[in-house]
Coordinates of C-alpha atoms and ligand atoms in Angstrom, one line a residue:
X11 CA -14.5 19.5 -7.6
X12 CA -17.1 21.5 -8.8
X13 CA -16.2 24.2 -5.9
X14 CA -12.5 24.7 -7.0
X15 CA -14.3 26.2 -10.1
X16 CA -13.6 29.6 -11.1
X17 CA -16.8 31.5 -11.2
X18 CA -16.5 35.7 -12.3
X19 CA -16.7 37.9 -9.9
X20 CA -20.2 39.3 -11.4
X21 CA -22.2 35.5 -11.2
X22 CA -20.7 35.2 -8.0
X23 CA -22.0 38.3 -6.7
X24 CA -25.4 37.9 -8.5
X25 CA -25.7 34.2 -6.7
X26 CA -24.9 36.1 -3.6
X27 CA -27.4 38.4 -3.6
X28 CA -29.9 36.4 -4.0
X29 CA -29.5 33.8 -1.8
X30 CA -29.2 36.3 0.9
X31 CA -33.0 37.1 0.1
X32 CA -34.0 33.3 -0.7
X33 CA -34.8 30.6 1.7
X34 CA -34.4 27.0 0.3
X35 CA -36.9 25.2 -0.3
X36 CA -38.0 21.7 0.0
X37 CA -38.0 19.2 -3.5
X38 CA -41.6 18.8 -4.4
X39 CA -42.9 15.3 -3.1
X40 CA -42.9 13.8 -6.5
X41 CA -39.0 14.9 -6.7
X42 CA -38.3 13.1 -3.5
X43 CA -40.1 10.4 -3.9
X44 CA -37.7 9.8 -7.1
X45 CA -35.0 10.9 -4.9
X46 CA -35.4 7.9 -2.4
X47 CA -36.4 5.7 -4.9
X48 CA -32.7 6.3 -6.6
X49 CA -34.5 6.1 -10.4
X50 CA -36.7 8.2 -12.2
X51 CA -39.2 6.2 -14.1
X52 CA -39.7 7.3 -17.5
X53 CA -42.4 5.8 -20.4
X54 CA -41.3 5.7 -23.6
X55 CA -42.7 4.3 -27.0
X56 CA -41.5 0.0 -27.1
X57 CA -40.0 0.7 -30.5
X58 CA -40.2 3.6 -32.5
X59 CA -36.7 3.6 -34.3
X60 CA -34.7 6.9 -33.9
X61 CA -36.9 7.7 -31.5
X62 CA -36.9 4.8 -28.4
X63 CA -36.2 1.3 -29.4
X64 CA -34.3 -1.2 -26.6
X65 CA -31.0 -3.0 -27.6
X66 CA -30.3 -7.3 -27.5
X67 CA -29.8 -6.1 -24.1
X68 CA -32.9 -4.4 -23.7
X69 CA -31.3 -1.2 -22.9
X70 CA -33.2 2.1 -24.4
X71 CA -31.6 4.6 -26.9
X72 CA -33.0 7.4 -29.1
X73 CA -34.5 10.6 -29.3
X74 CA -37.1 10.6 -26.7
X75 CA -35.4 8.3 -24.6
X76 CA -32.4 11.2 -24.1
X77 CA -34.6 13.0 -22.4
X78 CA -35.4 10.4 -20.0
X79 CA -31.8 10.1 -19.2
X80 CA -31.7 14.2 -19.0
X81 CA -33.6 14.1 -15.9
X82 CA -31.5 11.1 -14.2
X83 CA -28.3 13.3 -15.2
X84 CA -29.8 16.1 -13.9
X85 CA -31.4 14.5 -10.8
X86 CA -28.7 12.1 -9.7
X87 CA -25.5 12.8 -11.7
X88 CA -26.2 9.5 -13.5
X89 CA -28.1 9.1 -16.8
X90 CA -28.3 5.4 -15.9
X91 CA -30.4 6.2 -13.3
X92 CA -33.5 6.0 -15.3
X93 CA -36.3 3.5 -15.2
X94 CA -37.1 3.4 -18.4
X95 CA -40.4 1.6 -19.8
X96 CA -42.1 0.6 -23.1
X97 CA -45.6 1.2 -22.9
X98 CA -48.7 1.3 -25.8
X99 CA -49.5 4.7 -26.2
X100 CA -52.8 5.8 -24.3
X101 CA -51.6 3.7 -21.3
X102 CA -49.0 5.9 -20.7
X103 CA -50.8 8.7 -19.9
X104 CA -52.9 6.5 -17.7
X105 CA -50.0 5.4 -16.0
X106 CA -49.1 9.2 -15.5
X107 CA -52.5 9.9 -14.3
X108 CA -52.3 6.9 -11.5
X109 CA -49.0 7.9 -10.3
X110 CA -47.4 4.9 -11.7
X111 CA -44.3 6.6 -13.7
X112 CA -42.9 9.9 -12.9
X113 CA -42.6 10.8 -16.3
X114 CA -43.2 10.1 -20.7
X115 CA -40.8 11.4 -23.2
X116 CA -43.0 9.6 -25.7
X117 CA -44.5 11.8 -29.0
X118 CA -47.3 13.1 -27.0
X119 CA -49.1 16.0 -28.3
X120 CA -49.9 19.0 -25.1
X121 CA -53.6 20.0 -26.3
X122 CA -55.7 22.2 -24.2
X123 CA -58.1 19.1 -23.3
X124 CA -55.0 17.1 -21.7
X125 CA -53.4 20.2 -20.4
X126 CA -56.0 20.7 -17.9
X127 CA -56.1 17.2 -16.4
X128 CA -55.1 17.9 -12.9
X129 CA -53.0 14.0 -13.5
X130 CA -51.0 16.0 -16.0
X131 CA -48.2 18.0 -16.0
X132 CA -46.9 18.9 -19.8
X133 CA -44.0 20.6 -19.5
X134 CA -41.5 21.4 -22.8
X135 CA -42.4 20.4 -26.4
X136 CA -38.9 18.6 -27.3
X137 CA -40.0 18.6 -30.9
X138 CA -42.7 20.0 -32.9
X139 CA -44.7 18.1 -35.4
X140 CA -47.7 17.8 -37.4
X141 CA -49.9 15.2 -38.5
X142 CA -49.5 13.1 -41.9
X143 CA -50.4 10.0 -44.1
X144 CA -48.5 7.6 -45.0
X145 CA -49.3 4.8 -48.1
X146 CA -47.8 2.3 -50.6
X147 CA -46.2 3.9 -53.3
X148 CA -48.5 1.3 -55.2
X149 CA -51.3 3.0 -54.4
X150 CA -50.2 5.5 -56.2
X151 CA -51.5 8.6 -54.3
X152 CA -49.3 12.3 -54.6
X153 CA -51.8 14.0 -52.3
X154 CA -53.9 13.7 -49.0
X155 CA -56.6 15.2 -51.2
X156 CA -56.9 12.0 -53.2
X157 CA -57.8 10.0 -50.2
X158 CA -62.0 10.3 -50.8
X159 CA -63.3 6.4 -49.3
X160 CA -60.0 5.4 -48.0
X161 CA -59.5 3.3 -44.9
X162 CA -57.1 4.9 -42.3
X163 CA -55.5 3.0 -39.8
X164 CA -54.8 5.1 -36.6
X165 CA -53.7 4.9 -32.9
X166 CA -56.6 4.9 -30.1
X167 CA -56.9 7.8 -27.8
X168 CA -55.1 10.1 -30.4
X169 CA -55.4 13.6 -31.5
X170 CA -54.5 11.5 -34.4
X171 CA -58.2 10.2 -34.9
X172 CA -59.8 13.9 -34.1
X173 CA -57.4 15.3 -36.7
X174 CA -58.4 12.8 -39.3
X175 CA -62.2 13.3 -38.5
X176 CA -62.0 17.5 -38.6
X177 CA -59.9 17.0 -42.0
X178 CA -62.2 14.0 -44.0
X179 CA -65.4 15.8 -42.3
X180 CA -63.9 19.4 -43.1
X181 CA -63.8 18.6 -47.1
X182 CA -67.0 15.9 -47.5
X183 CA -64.3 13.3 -48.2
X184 CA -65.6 9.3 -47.0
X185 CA -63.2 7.6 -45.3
X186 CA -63.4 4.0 -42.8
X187 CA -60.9 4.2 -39.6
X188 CA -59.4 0.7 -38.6
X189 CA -58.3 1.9 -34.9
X190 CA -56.2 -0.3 -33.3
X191 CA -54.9 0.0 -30.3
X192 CA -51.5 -2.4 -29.8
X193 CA -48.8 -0.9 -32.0
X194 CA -48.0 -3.9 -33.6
X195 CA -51.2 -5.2 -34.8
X196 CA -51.1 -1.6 -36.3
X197 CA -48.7 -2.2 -38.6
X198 CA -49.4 -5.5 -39.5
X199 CA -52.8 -4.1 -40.9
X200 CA -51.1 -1.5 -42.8
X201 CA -48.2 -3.4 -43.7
X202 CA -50.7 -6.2 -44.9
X203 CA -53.0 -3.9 -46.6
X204 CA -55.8 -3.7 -44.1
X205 CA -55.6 0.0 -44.6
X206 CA -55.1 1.9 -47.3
X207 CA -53.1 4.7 -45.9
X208 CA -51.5 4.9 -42.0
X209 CA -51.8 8.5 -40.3
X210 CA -49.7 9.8 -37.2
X211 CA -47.5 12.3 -36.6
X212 CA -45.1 12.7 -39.3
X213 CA -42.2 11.9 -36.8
X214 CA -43.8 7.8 -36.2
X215 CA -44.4 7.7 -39.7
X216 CA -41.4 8.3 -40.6
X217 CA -39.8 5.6 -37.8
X218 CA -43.1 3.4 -39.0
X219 CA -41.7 2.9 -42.3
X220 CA -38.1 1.7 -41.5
X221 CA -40.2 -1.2 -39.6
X222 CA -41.8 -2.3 -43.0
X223 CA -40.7 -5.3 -44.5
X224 CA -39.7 -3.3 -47.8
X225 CA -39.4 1.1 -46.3
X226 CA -39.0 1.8 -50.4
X227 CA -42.6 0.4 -50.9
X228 CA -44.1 4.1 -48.9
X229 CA -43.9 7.0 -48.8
X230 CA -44.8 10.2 -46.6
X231 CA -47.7 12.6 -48.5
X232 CA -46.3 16.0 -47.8
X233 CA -49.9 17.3 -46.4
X234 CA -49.4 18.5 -43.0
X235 CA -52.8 18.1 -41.2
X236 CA -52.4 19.7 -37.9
X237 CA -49.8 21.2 -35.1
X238 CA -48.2 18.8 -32.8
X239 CA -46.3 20.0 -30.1
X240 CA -44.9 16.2 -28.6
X241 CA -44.5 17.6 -25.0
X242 CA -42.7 16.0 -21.8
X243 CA -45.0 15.1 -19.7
X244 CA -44.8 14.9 -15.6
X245 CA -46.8 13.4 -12.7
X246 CA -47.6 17.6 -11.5
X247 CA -44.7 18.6 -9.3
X248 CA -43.6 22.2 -9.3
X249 CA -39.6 20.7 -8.7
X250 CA -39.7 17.7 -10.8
X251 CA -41.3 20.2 -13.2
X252 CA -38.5 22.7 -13.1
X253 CA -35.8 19.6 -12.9
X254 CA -37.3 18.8 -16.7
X255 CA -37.7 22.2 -17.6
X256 CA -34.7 23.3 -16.9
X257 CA -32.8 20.9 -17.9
X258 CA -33.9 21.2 -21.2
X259 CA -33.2 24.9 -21.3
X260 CA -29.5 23.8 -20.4
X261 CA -29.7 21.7 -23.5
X262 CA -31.0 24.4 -25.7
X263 CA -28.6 26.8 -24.3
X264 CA -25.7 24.8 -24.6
X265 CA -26.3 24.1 -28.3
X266 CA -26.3 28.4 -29.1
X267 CA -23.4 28.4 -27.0
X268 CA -21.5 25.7 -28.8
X269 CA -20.9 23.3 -25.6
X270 CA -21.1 19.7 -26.2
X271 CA -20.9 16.7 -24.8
X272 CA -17.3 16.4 -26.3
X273 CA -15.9 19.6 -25.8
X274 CA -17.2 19.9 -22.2
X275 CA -14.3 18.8 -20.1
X276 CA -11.8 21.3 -22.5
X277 CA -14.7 24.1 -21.8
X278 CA -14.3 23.3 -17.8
X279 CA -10.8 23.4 -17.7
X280 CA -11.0 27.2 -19.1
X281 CA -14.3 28.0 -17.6
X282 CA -12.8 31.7 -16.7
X283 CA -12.5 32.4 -20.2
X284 CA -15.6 31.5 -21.3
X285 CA -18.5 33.5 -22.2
X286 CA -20.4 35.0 -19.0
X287 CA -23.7 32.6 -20.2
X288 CA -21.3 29.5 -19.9
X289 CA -19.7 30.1 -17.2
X290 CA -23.7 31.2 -15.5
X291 CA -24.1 27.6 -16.9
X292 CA -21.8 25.3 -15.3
X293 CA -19.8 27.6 -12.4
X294 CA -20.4 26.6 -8.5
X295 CA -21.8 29.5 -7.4
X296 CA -23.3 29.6 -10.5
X297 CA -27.3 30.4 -11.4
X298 CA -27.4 26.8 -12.2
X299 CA -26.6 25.6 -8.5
X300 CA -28.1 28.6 -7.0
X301 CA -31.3 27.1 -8.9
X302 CA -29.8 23.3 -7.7
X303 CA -30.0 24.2 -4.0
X304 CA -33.8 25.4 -4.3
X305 CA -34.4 21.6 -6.0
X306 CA -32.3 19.7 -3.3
X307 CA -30.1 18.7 -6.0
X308 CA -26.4 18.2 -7.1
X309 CA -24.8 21.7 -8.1
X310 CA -23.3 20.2 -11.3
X311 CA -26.4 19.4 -12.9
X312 CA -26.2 20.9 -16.1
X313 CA -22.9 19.7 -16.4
X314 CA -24.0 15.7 -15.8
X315 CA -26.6 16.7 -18.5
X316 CA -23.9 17.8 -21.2
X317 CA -21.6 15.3 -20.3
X318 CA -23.8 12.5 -20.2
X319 CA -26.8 13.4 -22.7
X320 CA -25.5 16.4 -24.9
X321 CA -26.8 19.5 -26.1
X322 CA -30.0 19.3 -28.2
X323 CA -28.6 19.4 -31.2
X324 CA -26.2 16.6 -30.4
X325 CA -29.2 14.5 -29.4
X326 CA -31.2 15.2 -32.8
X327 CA -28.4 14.2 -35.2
X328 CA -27.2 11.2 -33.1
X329 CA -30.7 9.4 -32.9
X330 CA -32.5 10.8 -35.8
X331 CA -30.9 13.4 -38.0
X332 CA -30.4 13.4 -41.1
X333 CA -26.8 11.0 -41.2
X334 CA -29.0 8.5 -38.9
X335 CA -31.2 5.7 -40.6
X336 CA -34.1 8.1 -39.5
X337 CA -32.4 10.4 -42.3
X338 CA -34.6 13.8 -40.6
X339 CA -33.2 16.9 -41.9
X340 CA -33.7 19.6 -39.3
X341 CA -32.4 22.4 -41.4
X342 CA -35.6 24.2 -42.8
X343 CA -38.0 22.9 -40.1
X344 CA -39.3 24.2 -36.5
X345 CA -37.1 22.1 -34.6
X346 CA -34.0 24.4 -34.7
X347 CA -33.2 27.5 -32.3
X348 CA -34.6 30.5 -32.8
X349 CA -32.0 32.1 -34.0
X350 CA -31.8 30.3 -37.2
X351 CA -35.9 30.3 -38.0
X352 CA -37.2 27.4 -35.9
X353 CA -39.3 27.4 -32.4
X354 CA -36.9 26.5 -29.6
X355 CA -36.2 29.1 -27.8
X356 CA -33.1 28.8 -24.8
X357 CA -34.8 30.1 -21.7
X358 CA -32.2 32.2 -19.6
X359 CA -30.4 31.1 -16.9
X360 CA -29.3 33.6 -14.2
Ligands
LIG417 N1 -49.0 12.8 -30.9 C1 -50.3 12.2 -31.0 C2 -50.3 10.8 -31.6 C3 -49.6 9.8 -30.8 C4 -49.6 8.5 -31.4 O1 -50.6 8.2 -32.1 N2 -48.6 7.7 -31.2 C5 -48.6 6.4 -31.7 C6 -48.1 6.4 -33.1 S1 -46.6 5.6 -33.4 C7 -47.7 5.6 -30.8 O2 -47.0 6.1 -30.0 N3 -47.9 4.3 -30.8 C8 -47.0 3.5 -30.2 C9 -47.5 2.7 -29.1 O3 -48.7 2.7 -28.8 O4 -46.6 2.2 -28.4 C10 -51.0 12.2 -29.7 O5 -50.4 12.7 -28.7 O6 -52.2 11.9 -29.6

């Protein structure tokens, strides 16, 4: 169907060119191995509401679990088509490291130290973050500067712990870590009052808190400790790599250039009088399936992604914006485009 498409004259002759020049290349191993398998197995956080929490049914919805669903759009023309798994936090990039998931979409930060872990591929920050505290309102704390002798609870194996010991050590401040590893237990401490004050990315904390038995009782200190780019990260695979890549630039792009996964099918239907970067987007011959055929993939890719996942945007207020019990605003903060003051930045695709 695709095919019957009308693609301008320009795009088609730009796709022309090049393939004349290009010889296509086999998916990566890791991209066929998902291929053959029929799923693309994805690690996300067990429950982390707004973010990846599983239904009655034990099907997985939220933030980070969209982008798990991005690559099975974009890789088989079915967002169903991912494997998705709960999984404690360092396992997951254990798991990654042993080949036993093709992918996280999980809060995990990209730092130098990770980066260069030949088990590792990170490859887009889908939302930038910094580190924070969270504590009972009854402790009656305004500032992270008031925490001299407190006792933090923290994850194991995160930049969270490093953060927290560069920031206490840093000022001469005391403090006692309770580091616990199962997610659970975690909270229960802090819920309890094991800990004085939880610290994570300001992201968990903020899902954290809807899993307290009374939310009102905490609140977020608004000290922002350190930069967290929370990255997509890949079993290394220069395909698979570009399939998630990619297909996050699609998402991006789509947002500036107002497609959605609602107004798609109207935006198809006129495709020749759309802008020259939509119709690059979602044409046959278009930069998108010139890219597809490189990949071994369908050419429609980028549509399956809109259709079945939605532009980034879409994705942010659905699961955790600011009319979702996650309540984030986005306005004001790094996580827009570029063009209105924040850090994404839609990659171009011709
Ligand atoms: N982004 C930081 C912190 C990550 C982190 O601590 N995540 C925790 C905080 S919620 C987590 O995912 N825990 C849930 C789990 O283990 O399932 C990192 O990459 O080290």
């Amino acid at each position: 169907m695709l095919r019957h498409l009308y693609i301008g004259a320009p795009v088609a002759l730009a796709a022309a060119a090049f393939a004349a020049t290009s010889q296509p290349a086999a998916a990566g191993p890791v991209l066929d191995e998902i291929l053959e398998k029929g799923a693309v197995t994805c690690l996300v956080n067990s429950n982390s509401p707004g973010f990846s929490t599983p239904d009655s049914g034990g099907r997985y919805a939220g933030f980070n679990v969209a982008f798990c669903r991005m690559a099975a759009a974009a890789i088989f023309g079915d967002a169903d088509k991912a494997d998705i798994r709960g999984i404690g936090f360092s396992d997951s990039m254990k798991t990654i490291v042993a080949d036993g998931a093709h992918m996280a979409s999980r809060s995990i930060t990209r730092t130098g130290t990770r980066d260069t872990d030949p088990g590792m591929a990170f490859v887009v920050t889908t939302f930038y973050d910094g580190q924070g505290f969270m504590v009972p309102k009854k402790l009656g704390v305004a500032s992270a500067q008031e925490l001299d002798g407190a006792t933090v609870c923290a994850e194991e194996g995160s930049t969270t712990l490093l953060n927290i010991a560069d920031w206490f050590g840093d000022r001469n401040m005391n403090y006692k870590v309770e580091n616990i590893a199962d997610k659970t237990a975690r909270l229960q401490a802090f819920f309890s009052g094991k800990c004085d004050v939880m610290s994570s990315d300001f992201s968990a904390l903020a899902a954290d808190r809807l899993l307290a038995p009374e939310p009102a009782a905490y609140t977020l200190l608004p000290d922002v400790i350190s930069a967290e780019p929370l990255t997509l990260l890949a079993q290394p695979d220069q395909a698979l790599e570009s399939v998630l890549f990619w297909s996050f630039q699609v998402m991006l792009n789509a947002e500036a250039l107002g497609v959605t996964s609602e107004n798609i099918d109207a935006v198809l239907a006129d495709l020749e009088n759309q802008p020259a970067a939509v119709r690059r987007m979602f044409g046959a011959d278009s930069a998108m399936g010139d890219m597809a055929k490189k990949l071994g993939i369908a050419d429609d890719w980028a549509i399956a992604v809109i259709r079945q996942v939605g532009n980034y945007g879409e994705v942010f207020e659905r699961t955790i914006g600011s009319a979702s019990p996650m309540g984030l605003e986005r306005a004001g903060t790094a996580n827009r485009l570029w063009t209105e003051g924040g850090l994404l930045y839609a990659h171009p695709i011709r």
